[in-house]
Amino acid sequence: MDRYYCVKLSAPGKVILHGEHSVVFGKTAIAVSVGLRSSICIKEIQESVFKVNLPAVGLHETISLELINKELLNHKTSYIEAPEALAHEEHLTRIEIFVKDIISNFEHLPNVKQNALRSLFYVVFGIFGGNAFENGLEITIVSDLTIGAGTGSSASFAVCLAGALLQLAKLKKGIKVDRLSLDDKKLISKWAFNCEKITHGTPSGIDNTTSTFGSLVTFRKGQEPGLLDIKLGLRILLVDTGVSRETKVLAANVRSLMQRNKQAVDCVMEAIDHIAKSALEILQNFSSCDQNGGIDVKYQYLAELWNMNHCLLASLGVSHSALESIRASALARGLACKLTGAGGGGYAIVLIPPSTKQSIVDELSKELSAKGFVVTDTILGSPGVTLDS
């Protein structure tokens, strides 16, 4: 009797705590995993097809297994342990030709669907090259994350995809694991980074690192992301403005502002960098806080830094009326709020200290919802990629 394997895995999104825009100019950025996740299920099936179900982007495709196997054998070499050795542009060009051949309307699909398919087959052929599938496959990925809103949805997708396919490859070799090792995660992150290059061109690596390892990640241009295994458990309200924004346009506007007012903008960037470093120092000592009052002081410091950071970013022109509306509602209840990511819309994050009465949180959530915003009560510092039962 044939054995049919099944892999389930999930990975979190992320928010930027500090360092938005200043990171482009060599300053420190801090990202942290958020309690919203993408989940993947890959299972072998009897049908000789390759089923792709991505409801988050409205993508559902069924492809002949014969076509997949023919392309797998054409690729000849597996780069399962060394994605960095894969000739990225050459491999991606071959994937592009393949998906255009098998998906009749590929060129008319929205960019998010095109990139999802590119990433999927990039990893499939990179890992399983030279080896045909004996059984059909069904791949389903669902997500709590809003696509393209700055919470690392593409990285979470890529980490899920890479992690599950790598585990499937292990199972097919007779290797069963119940928990991902550090080496497993490092390899997953490398594959996910390659996928991020498909989506973003020149990614920093902070999104896939945060999604893979969880907790808190620091980044500085030209350096490897730094992992900090800190059990934060920071409670926030993650508020979706529903306003789309283009990161490239916002970043270009900041650059133009700097060209016109270099000394002033330099001072703003230095101040944002100082805030990021100060916040990092507080967060590194967070778990050792005195629960009899010390924790309240730490939250007060963090709140002050959040408010200052937001105002500095607003001075660069990257806030939005929707973000200011959210912030006004939060400040009226004594709660710190800042934009996260590129700004210009996207998300705001509201810090909820442990001493905050639930009635205040409920009241704020109700008011924000009435304004048309989507509010999620969640935790920062959640686990990275995990195998699910």
Short mmCIF file of N, CA and C in Angstrom, two decimals, residues 205-344:
data_model
loop_
_atom_site.label_atom_id
_atom_site.label_comp_id
_atom_site.label_asym_id
_atom_site.label_seq_id
_atom_site.Cartn_x
_atom_site.Cartn_y
_atom_site.Cartn_z
N GLY A 205 16.22 41.28 3.93
CA GLY A 205 16.36 40.01 4.65
C GLY A 205 15.72 40.03 6.02
N ILE A 206 15.26 41.19 6.45
CA ILE A 206 14.70 41.29 7.81
C ILE A 206 13.35 40.59 7.91
N ASP A 207 12.54 40.64 6.84
CA ASP A 207 11.20 40.03 6.89
C ASP A 207 11.27 38.51 6.98
N ASN A 208 12.05 37.88 6.09
CA ASN A 208 12.13 36.41 6.12
C ASN A 208 12.83 35.92 7.39
N THR A 209 13.80 36.70 7.89
CA THR A 209 14.48 36.32 9.14
C THR A 209 13.52 36.37 10.32
N THR A 210 12.71 37.43 10.40
CA THR A 210 11.76 37.56 11.51
C THR A 210 10.70 36.47 11.44
N SER A 211 10.19 36.20 10.24
CA SER A 211 9.17 35.18 10.08
C SER A 211 9.70 33.79 10.41
N THR A 212 10.96 33.54 10.08
CA THR A 212 11.54 32.22 10.33
C THR A 212 11.87 32.01 11.80
N PHE A 213 12.54 32.96 12.41
CA PHE A 213 13.05 32.77 13.77
C PHE A 213 12.14 33.34 14.85
N GLY A 214 11.23 34.22 14.49
CA GLY A 214 10.32 34.81 15.47
C GLY A 214 11.03 35.79 16.38
N SER A 215 10.32 36.21 17.41
CA SER A 215 10.84 37.15 18.40
C SER A 215 11.26 38.46 17.75
N LEU A 216 12.49 38.90 18.05
CA LEU A 216 12.91 40.24 17.65
C LEU A 216 14.17 40.18 16.81
N VAL A 217 14.20 40.98 15.75
CA VAL A 217 15.33 40.99 14.82
C VAL A 217 15.79 42.44 14.61
N THR A 218 17.10 42.65 14.68
CA THR A 218 17.65 43.97 14.39
C THR A 218 18.33 43.94 13.03
N PHE A 219 18.36 45.10 12.40
CA PHE A 219 18.96 45.16 11.07
C PHE A 219 19.64 46.51 10.85
N ARG A 220 20.77 46.44 10.19
CA ARG A 220 21.48 47.64 9.77
C ARG A 220 22.04 47.37 8.38
N LYS A 221 21.89 48.32 7.49
CA LYS A 221 22.28 48.15 6.09
C LYS A 221 23.73 47.66 5.99
N GLY A 222 23.93 46.61 5.16
CA GLY A 222 25.27 46.08 4.97
C GLY A 222 25.68 45.04 5.98
N GLN A 223 24.80 44.76 6.96
CA GLN A 223 25.10 43.77 7.99
C GLN A 223 24.06 42.66 7.99
N GLU A 224 24.44 41.49 8.51
CA GLU A 224 23.49 40.40 8.65
C GLU A 224 22.46 40.75 9.72
N PRO A 225 21.18 40.37 9.53
CA PRO A 225 20.18 40.62 10.57
C PRO A 225 20.59 39.97 11.89
N GLY A 226 20.34 40.64 12.99
CA GLY A 226 20.69 40.12 14.32
C GLY A 226 19.48 39.49 15.00
N LEU A 227 19.65 38.27 15.50
CA LEU A 227 18.55 37.55 16.17
C LEU A 227 18.61 37.77 17.67
N LEU A 228 17.49 38.14 18.25
CA LEU A 228 17.41 38.30 19.71
C LEU A 228 16.25 37.46 20.21
N ASP A 229 16.57 36.39 20.89
CA ASP A 229 15.54 35.47 21.39
C ASP A 229 15.01 36.00 22.72
N ILE A 230 14.09 36.96 22.61
CA ILE A 230 13.53 37.60 23.80
C ILE A 230 12.04 37.27 23.86
N LYS A 231 11.58 36.78 25.01
CA LYS A 231 10.17 36.48 25.17
C LYS A 231 9.43 37.78 25.53
N LEU A 232 9.01 38.50 24.49
CA LEU A 232 8.42 39.82 24.70
C LEU A 232 7.00 39.75 25.26
N GLY A 233 6.11 39.18 24.46
CA GLY A 233 4.70 39.12 24.89
C GLY A 233 4.06 40.49 24.97
N LEU A 234 4.53 41.43 24.15
CA LEU A 234 3.93 42.77 24.14
C LEU A 234 2.54 42.71 23.50
N ARG A 235 1.56 43.22 24.21
CA ARG A 235 0.20 43.24 23.66
C ARG A 235 -0.01 44.54 22.89
N ILE A 236 -0.56 44.42 21.70
CA ILE A 236 -0.85 45.60 20.89
C ILE A 236 -2.23 45.47 20.23
N LEU A 237 -2.72 46.59 19.77
CA LEU A 237 -3.81 46.59 18.81
C LEU A 237 -3.17 46.88 17.46
N LEU A 238 -3.35 45.97 16.54
CA LEU A 238 -2.85 46.14 15.17
C LEU A 238 -4.02 46.68 14.36
N VAL A 239 -3.90 47.91 13.88
CA VAL A 239 -5.03 48.59 13.25
C VAL A 239 -4.76 48.81 11.76
N ASP A 240 -5.59 48.20 10.94
CA ASP A 240 -5.47 48.30 9.50
C ASP A 240 -6.28 49.50 9.01
N THR A 241 -5.57 50.48 8.43
CA THR A 241 -6.28 51.67 7.94
C THR A 241 -7.11 51.36 6.70
N GLY A 242 -6.74 50.31 5.98
CA GLY A 242 -7.42 50.02 4.73
C GLY A 242 -6.94 50.90 3.59
N VAL A 243 -5.93 51.73 3.88
CA VAL A 243 -5.38 52.65 2.87
C VAL A 243 -4.13 52.01 2.26
N SER A 244 -4.17 51.75 0.96
CA SER A 244 -3.00 51.17 0.30
C SER A 244 -1.95 52.24 0.12
N ARG A 245 -0.69 51.79 0.08
CA ARG A 245 0.40 52.74 -0.11
C ARG A 245 1.49 52.08 -0.92
N GLU A 246 2.32 52.89 -1.55
CA GLU A 246 3.45 52.39 -2.33
C GLU A 246 4.73 52.76 -1.61
N THR A 247 5.42 51.75 -1.10
CA THR A 247 6.65 51.98 -0.33
C THR A 247 7.69 52.75 -1.14
N LYS A 248 7.83 52.38 -2.42
CA LYS A 248 8.84 53.04 -3.25
C LYS A 248 8.58 54.54 -3.38
N VAL A 249 7.31 54.91 -3.53
CA VAL A 249 6.96 56.33 -3.66
C VAL A 249 7.24 57.09 -2.38
N LEU A 250 6.87 56.50 -1.25
CA LEU A 250 7.09 57.15 0.05
C LEU A 250 8.59 57.32 0.31
N ALA A 251 9.36 56.27 0.00
CA ALA A 251 10.82 56.34 0.20
C ALA A 251 11.44 57.41 -0.69
N ALA A 252 10.94 57.52 -1.92
CA ALA A 252 11.46 58.53 -2.86
C ALA A 252 11.14 59.93 -2.36
N ASN A 253 9.96 60.10 -1.77
CA ASN A 253 9.57 61.40 -1.23
C ASN A 253 10.49 61.82 -0.09
N VAL A 254 10.86 60.85 0.76
CA VAL A 254 11.76 61.14 1.87
C VAL A 254 13.14 61.54 1.34
N ARG A 255 13.59 60.85 0.32
CA ARG A 255 14.89 61.20 -0.28
C ARG A 255 14.86 62.63 -0.85
N SER A 256 13.76 62.97 -1.50
CA SER A 256 13.63 64.32 -2.07
C SER A 256 13.64 65.37 -0.96
N LEU A 257 12.94 65.06 0.13
CA LEU A 257 12.91 65.98 1.28
C LEU A 257 14.32 66.17 1.84
N MET A 258 15.08 65.07 1.89
CA MET A 258 16.45 65.17 2.39
C MET A 258 17.32 66.02 1.48
N GLN A 259 17.14 65.91 0.18
CA GLN A 259 17.94 66.71 -0.76
C GLN A 259 17.67 68.20 -0.58
N ARG A 260 16.44 68.54 -0.24
CA ARG A 260 16.10 69.95 -0.07
C ARG A 260 16.45 70.48 1.32
N ASN A 261 16.43 69.57 2.32
CA ASN A 261 16.64 69.99 3.71
C ASN A 261 17.58 69.00 4.41
N LYS A 262 18.77 68.85 3.88
CA LYS A 262 19.66 67.78 4.32
C LYS A 262 19.98 67.81 5.81
N GLN A 263 20.38 68.96 6.33
CA GLN A 263 20.78 69.02 7.74
C GLN A 263 19.62 68.68 8.67
N ALA A 264 18.44 69.22 8.36
CA ALA A 264 17.28 68.96 9.20
C ALA A 264 16.88 67.49 9.16
N VAL A 265 16.85 66.91 7.96
CA VAL A 265 16.45 65.50 7.83
C VAL A 265 17.52 64.59 8.43
N ASP A 266 18.78 64.97 8.30
CA ASP A 266 19.85 64.20 8.97
C ASP A 266 19.61 64.13 10.48
N CYS A 267 19.20 65.25 11.05
CA CYS A 267 18.93 65.29 12.50
C CYS A 267 17.75 64.38 12.86
N VAL A 268 16.73 64.37 12.00
CA VAL A 268 15.57 63.49 12.23
C VAL A 268 16.01 62.03 12.17
N MET A 269 16.83 61.69 11.19
CA MET A 269 17.30 60.31 11.05
C MET A 269 18.15 59.89 12.25
N GLU A 270 18.99 60.78 12.75
CA GLU A 270 19.80 60.49 13.93
C GLU A 270 18.92 60.26 15.15
N ALA A 271 17.86 61.08 15.26
CA ALA A 271 16.94 60.94 16.40
C ALA A 271 16.19 59.60 16.33
N ILE A 272 15.76 59.20 15.13
CA ILE A 272 15.07 57.91 14.96
C ILE A 272 16.01 56.77 15.32
N ASP A 273 17.28 56.90 14.93
CA ASP A 273 18.28 55.88 15.25
C ASP A 273 18.48 55.78 16.76
N HIS A 274 18.54 56.91 17.42
CA HIS A 274 18.70 56.93 18.87
C HIS A 274 17.51 56.26 19.55
N ILE A 275 16.31 56.52 19.05
CA ILE A 275 15.10 55.91 19.60
C ILE A 275 15.15 54.39 19.44
N ALA A 276 15.56 53.92 18.25
CA ALA A 276 15.64 52.48 18.00
C ALA A 276 16.62 51.82 18.98
N LYS A 277 17.76 52.44 19.18
CA LYS A 277 18.76 51.87 20.09
C LYS A 277 18.28 51.90 21.54
N SER A 278 17.60 52.96 21.91
CA SER A 278 17.07 53.06 23.28
C SER A 278 16.00 52.01 23.52
N ALA A 279 15.12 51.82 22.53
CA ALA A 279 14.07 50.81 22.65
C ALA A 279 14.67 49.42 22.74
N LEU A 280 15.72 49.18 21.94
CA LEU A 280 16.37 47.87 21.96
C LEU A 280 16.95 47.57 23.34
N GLU A 281 17.55 48.56 23.95
CA GLU A 281 18.12 48.39 25.29
C GLU A 281 17.04 48.03 26.31
N ILE A 282 15.90 48.69 26.20
CA ILE A 282 14.78 48.39 27.11
C ILE A 282 14.26 46.98 26.87
N LEU A 283 14.06 46.62 25.61
CA LEU A 283 13.50 45.31 25.27
C LEU A 283 14.43 44.16 25.65
N GLN A 284 15.73 44.38 25.57
CA GLN A 284 16.69 43.34 25.94
C GLN A 284 16.63 43.01 27.43
N ASN A 285 16.18 43.95 28.24
CA ASN A 285 16.05 43.74 29.68
C ASN A 285 14.61 43.52 30.11
N PHE A 286 13.76 43.31 29.11
CA PHE A 286 12.31 43.27 29.38
C PHE A 286 11.91 42.10 30.27
N SER A 287 12.43 40.92 29.98
CA SER A 287 12.00 39.73 30.72
C SER A 287 12.45 39.74 32.17
N SER A 288 13.45 40.59 32.49
CA SER A 288 13.96 40.63 33.86
C SER A 288 13.35 41.77 34.66
N CYS A 289 12.27 42.35 34.12
CA CYS A 289 11.63 43.47 34.81
C CYS A 289 11.08 43.06 36.17
N ASP A 290 11.12 43.97 37.10
CA ASP A 290 10.50 43.78 38.40
C ASP A 290 8.99 43.84 38.22
N GLN A 291 8.32 42.73 38.50
CA GLN A 291 6.87 42.68 38.29
C GLN A 291 6.11 43.56 39.29
N ASN A 292 6.77 44.05 40.33
CA ASN A 292 6.09 44.89 41.33
C ASN A 292 6.29 46.38 41.03
N GLY A 293 6.15 46.76 39.78
CA GLY A 293 6.25 48.17 39.44
C GLY A 293 7.23 48.46 38.34
N GLY A 294 8.31 47.68 38.26
CA GLY A 294 9.32 47.92 37.25
C GLY A 294 8.78 47.78 35.84
N ILE A 295 7.87 46.86 35.64
CA ILE A 295 7.30 46.64 34.30
C ILE A 295 6.55 47.85 33.82
N ASP A 296 5.88 48.55 34.74
CA ASP A 296 5.12 49.75 34.35
C ASP A 296 6.05 50.85 33.87
N VAL A 297 7.20 50.97 34.51
CA VAL A 297 8.18 51.97 34.11
C VAL A 297 8.71 51.65 32.71
N LYS A 298 8.99 50.36 32.45
CA LYS A 298 9.47 49.95 31.13
C LYS A 298 8.45 50.29 30.05
N TYR A 299 7.19 50.02 30.32
CA TYR A 299 6.14 50.33 29.35
C TYR A 299 6.01 51.83 29.13
N GLN A 300 6.22 52.60 30.20
CA GLN A 300 6.16 54.06 30.06
C GLN A 300 7.26 54.55 29.13
N TYR A 301 8.47 54.01 29.30
CA TYR A 301 9.59 54.37 28.42
C TYR A 301 9.28 54.00 26.97
N LEU A 302 8.77 52.78 26.80
CA LEU A 302 8.45 52.33 25.44
C LEU A 302 7.40 53.22 24.80
N ALA A 303 6.38 53.58 25.59
CA ALA A 303 5.30 54.43 25.08
C ALA A 303 5.84 55.79 24.62
N GLU A 304 6.74 56.35 25.42
CA GLU A 304 7.34 57.64 25.05
C GLU A 304 8.12 57.53 23.74
N LEU A 305 8.85 56.44 23.60
CA LEU A 305 9.63 56.23 22.37
C LEU A 305 8.72 56.04 21.16
N TRP A 306 7.62 55.30 21.35
CA TRP A 306 6.66 55.10 20.25
C TRP A 306 6.10 56.45 19.78
N ASN A 307 5.69 57.29 20.74
CA ASN A 307 5.10 58.58 20.38
C ASN A 307 6.10 59.49 19.68
N MET A 308 7.33 59.52 20.21
CA MET A 308 8.35 60.36 19.58
C MET A 308 8.67 59.86 18.17
N ASN A 309 8.79 58.53 18.03
CA ASN A 309 9.12 57.94 16.74
C ASN A 309 8.07 58.31 15.69
N HIS A 310 6.80 58.20 16.10
CA HIS A 310 5.73 58.52 15.14
C HIS A 310 5.81 59.98 14.69
N CYS A 311 6.01 60.88 15.64
CA CYS A 311 6.06 62.31 15.30
C CYS A 311 7.24 62.63 14.39
N LEU A 312 8.37 61.97 14.62
CA LEU A 312 9.52 62.17 13.74
C LEU A 312 9.22 61.67 12.32
N LEU A 313 8.56 60.53 12.22
CA LEU A 313 8.18 60.01 10.90
C LEU A 313 7.17 60.92 10.23
N ALA A 314 6.24 61.45 11.03
CA ALA A 314 5.25 62.38 10.48
C ALA A 314 5.93 63.63 9.92
N SER A 315 7.01 64.05 10.57
CA SER A 315 7.74 65.23 10.09
C SER A 315 8.40 64.99 8.75
N LEU A 316 8.58 63.70 8.40
CA LEU A 316 9.14 63.34 7.10
C LEU A 316 8.06 63.23 6.03
N GLY A 317 6.81 63.40 6.44
CA GLY A 317 5.71 63.37 5.49
C GLY A 317 5.16 62.01 5.17
N VAL A 318 5.41 61.01 6.04
CA VAL A 318 4.97 59.65 5.72
C VAL A 318 3.79 59.18 6.58
N SER A 319 3.18 60.11 7.31
CA SER A 319 1.96 59.74 8.02
C SER A 319 0.77 59.88 7.06
N HIS A 320 -0.43 59.80 7.59
CA HIS A 320 -1.64 59.88 6.78
C HIS A 320 -2.79 60.27 7.72
N SER A 321 -3.80 60.89 7.17
CA SER A 321 -4.93 61.32 8.01
C SER A 321 -5.57 60.15 8.75
N ALA A 322 -5.59 58.98 8.11
CA ALA A 322 -6.16 57.80 8.77
C ALA A 322 -5.30 57.38 9.96
N LEU A 323 -3.98 57.43 9.79
CA LEU A 323 -3.07 57.10 10.89
C LEU A 323 -3.20 58.10 12.03
N GLU A 324 -3.35 59.37 11.69
CA GLU A 324 -3.49 60.40 12.72
C GLU A 324 -4.82 60.27 13.47
N SER A 325 -5.85 59.81 12.77
CA SER A 325 -7.14 59.59 13.40
C SER A 325 -7.05 58.45 14.43
N ILE A 326 -6.37 57.39 14.06
CA ILE A 326 -6.16 56.25 14.98
C ILE A 326 -5.37 56.72 16.19
N ARG A 327 -4.32 57.46 15.92
CA ARG A 327 -3.45 57.93 16.99
C ARG A 327 -4.20 58.86 17.96
N ALA A 328 -5.05 59.71 17.44
CA ALA A 328 -5.82 60.63 18.29
C ALA A 328 -6.74 59.84 19.23
N SER A 329 -7.36 58.80 18.73
CA SER A 329 -8.25 57.97 19.56
C SER A 329 -7.46 57.27 20.66
N ALA A 330 -6.25 56.80 20.31
CA ALA A 330 -5.41 56.11 21.29
C ALA A 330 -4.90 57.09 22.35
N LEU A 331 -4.40 58.24 21.91
CA LEU A 331 -3.85 59.23 22.84
C LEU A 331 -4.92 59.74 23.80
N ALA A 332 -6.15 59.82 23.35
CA ALA A 332 -7.25 60.28 24.22
C ALA A 332 -7.46 59.33 25.40
N ARG A 333 -6.95 58.12 25.27
CA ARG A 333 -7.07 57.13 26.35
C ARG A 333 -5.71 56.83 27.00
N GLY A 334 -4.76 57.70 26.71
CA GLY A 334 -3.43 57.56 27.33
C GLY A 334 -2.59 56.45 26.77
N LEU A 335 -2.87 56.01 25.53
CA LEU A 335 -2.14 54.90 24.93
C LEU A 335 -1.26 55.38 23.78
N ALA A 336 -0.04 54.85 23.71
CA ALA A 336 0.90 55.22 22.65
C ALA A 336 0.54 54.52 21.35
N CYS A 337 0.75 55.25 20.25
CA CYS A 337 0.43 54.70 18.93
C CYS A 337 1.43 55.23 17.93
N LYS A 338 1.83 54.38 16.98
CA LYS A 338 2.72 54.80 15.92
C LYS A 338 2.38 54.06 14.63
N LEU A 339 2.76 54.66 13.51
CA LEU A 339 2.67 53.93 12.26
C LEU A 339 3.73 52.84 12.25
N THR A 340 3.56 51.84 11.43
CA THR A 340 4.57 50.80 11.30
C THR A 340 4.76 50.50 9.83
N GLY A 341 6.02 50.38 9.42
CA GLY A 341 6.30 50.17 8.01
C GLY A 341 6.50 51.49 7.28
N ALA A 342 6.15 51.50 6.01
CA ALA A 342 6.43 52.67 5.18
C ALA A 342 5.56 53.87 5.52
N GLY A 343 4.39 53.63 6.14
CA GLY A 343 3.48 54.72 6.43
C GLY A 343 2.58 55.01 5.24
N GLY A 344 2.02 56.24 5.21
CA GLY A 344 1.14 56.61 4.11
C GLY A 344 -0.14 55.80 4.07
#
